[in-house]
Amino acid sequence: MAIFSKNADDVQGDVEAQIAALRKEISKISSSLSDLGSERFDEVRRVAAKQARYAADTAKQNPVATLAIVAGAALLIGFFSRR
């Protein structure tokens, strides 16, 4: 009977050690994913800012074309919102 008790304790200890190792590994993976997500967010933010500057510069250089595009977009939005 004592043999079974000792084996059960060994198995339980092994399982607990494996669970602790898995928790540590999940924590590392979670941290890596968080860092990767942060890097991607910064990259997307930089690209969006660059595109916004480009659009603003283009609008300043071509005010008539910009006005025509905005008027056309407003007309389309108005047309589709009435339906």
Short mmCIF file of N, CA and C in Angstrom, two decimals:
data_model
loop_
_atom_site.label_atom_id
_atom_site.label_comp_id
_atom_site.label_asym_id
_atom_site.label_seq_id
_atom_site.Cartn_x
_atom_site.Cartn_y
_atom_site.Cartn_z
N MET A 1 0.82 -1.20 0.00
CA MET A 1 0.00 0.00 0.00
C MET A 1 0.86 1.25 0.00
N ALA A 2 1.95 1.23 0.72
CA ALA A 2 2.84 2.38 0.78
C ALA A 2 3.50 2.63 -0.58
N ILE A 3 3.71 1.57 -1.36
CA ILE A 3 4.31 1.71 -2.68
C ILE A 3 3.40 2.52 -3.59
N PHE A 4 2.10 2.20 -3.54
CA PHE A 4 1.15 2.93 -4.38
C PHE A 4 1.07 4.40 -3.97
N SER A 5 1.12 4.64 -2.67
CA SER A 5 1.06 6.01 -2.17
C SER A 5 2.27 6.81 -2.65
N LYS A 6 3.46 6.16 -2.61
CA LYS A 6 4.68 6.83 -3.05
C LYS A 6 4.61 7.12 -4.55
N ASN A 7 4.12 6.17 -5.33
CA ASN A 7 4.01 6.37 -6.78
C ASN A 7 3.01 7.49 -7.10
N ALA A 8 1.92 7.52 -6.37
CA ALA A 8 0.92 8.56 -6.59
C ALA A 8 1.51 9.93 -6.27
N ASP A 9 2.30 10.01 -5.20
CA ASP A 9 2.94 11.28 -4.84
C ASP A 9 3.95 11.69 -5.91
N ASP A 10 4.69 10.72 -6.44
CA ASP A 10 5.66 11.01 -7.50
C ASP A 10 4.96 11.52 -8.76
N VAL A 11 3.87 10.84 -9.13
CA VAL A 11 3.11 11.24 -10.31
C VAL A 11 2.53 12.63 -10.12
N GLN A 12 1.97 12.88 -8.93
CA GLN A 12 1.39 14.19 -8.66
C GLN A 12 2.48 15.27 -8.71
N GLY A 13 3.64 14.99 -8.16
CA GLY A 13 4.74 15.95 -8.20
C GLY A 13 5.19 16.22 -9.62
N ASP A 14 5.26 15.16 -10.44
CA ASP A 14 5.65 15.33 -11.85
C ASP A 14 4.62 16.18 -12.60
N VAL A 15 3.37 15.90 -12.36
CA VAL A 15 2.30 16.65 -13.03
C VAL A 15 2.36 18.11 -12.60
N GLU A 16 2.55 18.37 -11.33
CA GLU A 16 2.64 19.74 -10.85
C GLU A 16 3.84 20.46 -11.46
N ALA A 17 4.96 19.76 -11.59
CA ALA A 17 6.15 20.36 -12.20
C ALA A 17 5.90 20.67 -13.68
N GLN A 18 5.22 19.76 -14.36
CA GLN A 18 4.91 19.99 -15.77
C GLN A 18 3.95 21.17 -15.93
N ILE A 19 2.98 21.27 -15.05
CA ILE A 19 2.03 22.40 -15.09
C ILE A 19 2.77 23.71 -14.85
N ALA A 20 3.68 23.73 -13.91
CA ALA A 20 4.46 24.94 -13.64
C ALA A 20 5.31 25.31 -14.85
N ALA A 21 5.91 24.31 -15.50
CA ALA A 21 6.72 24.58 -16.69
C ALA A 21 5.85 25.11 -17.83
N LEU A 22 4.65 24.55 -17.98
CA LEU A 22 3.73 25.02 -19.02
C LEU A 22 3.29 26.46 -18.75
N ARG A 23 3.01 26.77 -17.51
CA ARG A 23 2.62 28.14 -17.16
C ARG A 23 3.74 29.12 -17.49
N LYS A 24 4.98 28.74 -17.18
CA LYS A 24 6.11 29.60 -17.48
C LYS A 24 6.25 29.79 -18.99
N GLU A 25 6.08 28.72 -19.75
CA GLU A 25 6.19 28.79 -21.21
C GLU A 25 5.06 29.65 -21.80
N ILE A 26 3.86 29.51 -21.28
CA ILE A 26 2.73 30.32 -21.75
C ILE A 26 2.99 31.79 -21.43
N SER A 27 3.57 32.07 -20.30
CA SER A 27 3.90 33.45 -19.94
C SER A 27 4.91 34.03 -20.93
N LYS A 28 5.92 33.25 -21.29
CA LYS A 28 6.92 33.71 -22.27
C LYS A 28 6.27 33.97 -23.63
N ILE A 29 5.41 33.06 -24.06
CA ILE A 29 4.72 33.21 -25.35
C ILE A 29 3.84 34.45 -25.33
N SER A 30 3.12 34.64 -24.26
CA SER A 30 2.25 35.81 -24.12
C SER A 30 3.06 37.10 -24.19
N SER A 31 4.19 37.13 -23.53
CA SER A 31 5.05 38.31 -23.57
C SER A 31 5.58 38.56 -24.98
N SER A 32 5.97 37.50 -25.67
CA SER A 32 6.47 37.64 -27.04
C SER A 32 5.38 38.17 -27.97
N LEU A 33 4.17 37.66 -27.82
CA LEU A 33 3.06 38.12 -28.65
C LEU A 33 2.74 39.58 -28.36
N SER A 34 2.82 39.96 -27.11
CA SER A 34 2.55 41.34 -26.74
C SER A 34 3.58 42.27 -27.37
N ASP A 35 4.85 41.87 -27.32
CA ASP A 35 5.90 42.68 -27.94
C ASP A 35 5.70 42.78 -29.45
N LEU A 36 5.34 41.67 -30.08
CA LEU A 36 5.12 41.66 -31.52
C LEU A 36 3.94 42.56 -31.88
N GLY A 37 2.87 42.47 -31.11
CA GLY A 37 1.70 43.32 -31.34
C GLY A 37 2.03 44.79 -31.19
N SER A 38 2.85 45.12 -30.22
CA SER A 38 3.25 46.50 -30.00
C SER A 38 4.08 47.01 -31.18
N GLU A 39 4.98 46.17 -31.68
CA GLU A 39 5.80 46.56 -32.83
C GLU A 39 4.92 46.78 -34.06
N ARG A 40 3.97 45.90 -34.29
CA ARG A 40 3.07 46.04 -35.44
C ARG A 40 2.23 47.30 -35.33
N PHE A 41 1.74 47.59 -34.14
CA PHE A 41 0.92 48.78 -33.92
C PHE A 41 1.74 50.03 -34.24
N ASP A 42 2.99 50.07 -33.76
CA ASP A 42 3.84 51.23 -34.03
C ASP A 42 4.09 51.37 -35.53
N GLU A 43 4.30 50.25 -36.21
CA GLU A 43 4.53 50.29 -37.66
C GLU A 43 3.30 50.81 -38.39
N VAL A 44 2.14 50.33 -38.03
CA VAL A 44 0.89 50.78 -38.66
C VAL A 44 0.66 52.26 -38.38
N ARG A 45 0.97 52.70 -37.19
CA ARG A 45 0.79 54.11 -36.83
C ARG A 45 1.72 55.00 -37.66
N ARG A 46 2.97 54.56 -37.83
CA ARG A 46 3.92 55.34 -38.65
C ARG A 46 3.44 55.43 -40.10
N VAL A 47 2.98 54.32 -40.65
CA VAL A 47 2.51 54.32 -42.04
C VAL A 47 1.28 55.20 -42.18
N ALA A 48 0.36 55.13 -41.23
CA ALA A 48 -0.85 55.95 -41.29
C ALA A 48 -0.50 57.44 -41.21
N ALA A 49 0.44 57.79 -40.35
CA ALA A 49 0.86 59.20 -40.24
C ALA A 49 1.50 59.67 -41.54
N LYS A 50 2.31 58.81 -42.13
CA LYS A 50 2.95 59.15 -43.41
C LYS A 50 1.90 59.36 -44.50
N GLN A 51 0.91 58.49 -44.56
CA GLN A 51 -0.15 58.61 -45.56
C GLN A 51 -0.99 59.86 -45.31
N ALA A 52 -1.24 60.18 -44.06
CA ALA A 52 -2.01 61.40 -43.74
C ALA A 52 -1.25 62.64 -44.18
N ARG A 53 0.07 62.66 -43.94
CA ARG A 53 0.87 63.81 -44.40
C ARG A 53 0.85 63.90 -45.92
N TYR A 54 0.96 62.77 -46.58
CA TYR A 54 0.93 62.75 -48.05
C TYR A 54 -0.41 63.29 -48.57
N ALA A 55 -1.50 62.85 -47.97
CA ALA A 55 -2.83 63.31 -48.39
C ALA A 55 -2.98 64.81 -48.15
N ALA A 56 -2.49 65.30 -47.01
CA ALA A 56 -2.58 66.73 -46.72
C ALA A 56 -1.74 67.55 -47.70
N ASP A 57 -0.55 67.08 -47.99
CA ASP A 57 0.31 67.79 -48.95
C ASP A 57 -0.32 67.81 -50.34
N THR A 58 -0.88 66.67 -50.75
CA THR A 58 -1.52 66.59 -52.06
C THR A 58 -2.73 67.52 -52.12
N ALA A 59 -3.50 67.58 -51.04
CA ALA A 59 -4.67 68.47 -51.01
C ALA A 59 -4.24 69.93 -51.11
N LYS A 60 -3.11 70.28 -50.48
CA LYS A 60 -2.63 71.67 -50.55
C LYS A 60 -2.12 72.01 -51.95
N GLN A 61 -1.53 71.03 -52.60
CA GLN A 61 -0.98 71.28 -53.94
C GLN A 61 -2.07 71.32 -55.01
N ASN A 62 -3.17 70.62 -54.80
CA ASN A 62 -4.25 70.52 -55.79
C ASN A 62 -5.59 70.85 -55.14
N PRO A 63 -5.84 72.10 -54.78
CA PRO A 63 -7.07 72.42 -54.06
C PRO A 63 -8.34 72.21 -54.90
N VAL A 64 -8.29 72.46 -56.19
CA VAL A 64 -9.48 72.29 -57.02
C VAL A 64 -9.85 70.81 -57.13
N ALA A 65 -8.86 69.97 -57.35
CA ALA A 65 -9.12 68.54 -57.44
C ALA A 65 -9.62 68.00 -56.11
N THR A 66 -9.05 68.48 -55.02
CA THR A 66 -9.48 68.06 -53.69
C THR A 66 -10.94 68.45 -53.46
N LEU A 67 -11.29 69.66 -53.82
CA LEU A 67 -12.67 70.12 -53.68
C LEU A 67 -13.62 69.27 -54.51
N ALA A 68 -13.22 68.93 -55.73
CA ALA A 68 -14.06 68.10 -56.59
C ALA A 68 -14.25 66.70 -56.00
N ILE A 69 -13.19 66.14 -55.46
CA ILE A 69 -13.29 64.79 -54.85
C ILE A 69 -14.19 64.82 -53.63
N VAL A 70 -14.02 65.84 -52.78
CA VAL A 70 -14.85 65.95 -51.57
C VAL A 70 -16.32 66.16 -51.95
N ALA A 71 -16.57 66.99 -52.95
CA ALA A 71 -17.95 67.23 -53.39
C ALA A 71 -18.55 65.95 -53.95
N GLY A 72 -17.78 65.22 -54.73
CA GLY A 72 -18.28 63.95 -55.29
C GLY A 72 -18.57 62.94 -54.20
N ALA A 73 -17.68 62.85 -53.22
CA ALA A 73 -17.90 61.91 -52.12
C ALA A 73 -19.14 62.30 -51.32
N ALA A 74 -19.31 63.61 -51.08
CA ALA A 74 -20.50 64.08 -50.34
C ALA A 74 -21.77 63.78 -51.11
N LEU A 75 -21.71 63.95 -52.43
CA LEU A 75 -22.87 63.65 -53.26
C LEU A 75 -23.23 62.16 -53.19
N LEU A 76 -22.22 61.32 -53.28
CA LEU A 76 -22.47 59.87 -53.19
C LEU A 76 -23.02 59.47 -51.82
N ILE A 77 -22.44 60.02 -50.78
CA ILE A 77 -22.92 59.71 -49.42
C ILE A 77 -24.36 60.17 -49.27
N GLY A 78 -24.66 61.36 -49.75
CA GLY A 78 -26.03 61.85 -49.69
C GLY A 78 -26.99 60.99 -50.50
N PHE A 79 -26.56 60.57 -51.66
CA PHE A 79 -27.38 59.73 -52.52
C PHE A 79 -27.70 58.39 -51.85
N PHE A 80 -26.68 57.75 -51.29
CA PHE A 80 -26.90 56.44 -50.67
C PHE A 80 -27.61 56.53 -49.31
N SER A 81 -27.50 57.65 -48.64
CA SER A 81 -28.17 57.76 -47.33
C SER A 81 -29.66 58.03 -47.48
N ARG A 82 -30.10 58.48 -48.64
CA ARG A 82 -31.53 58.73 -48.87
C ARG A 82 -32.29 57.45 -49.13
N ARG A 83 -31.61 56.42 -49.52
CA ARG A 83 -32.29 55.16 -49.88
C ARG A 83 -32.59 54.35 -48.70
#
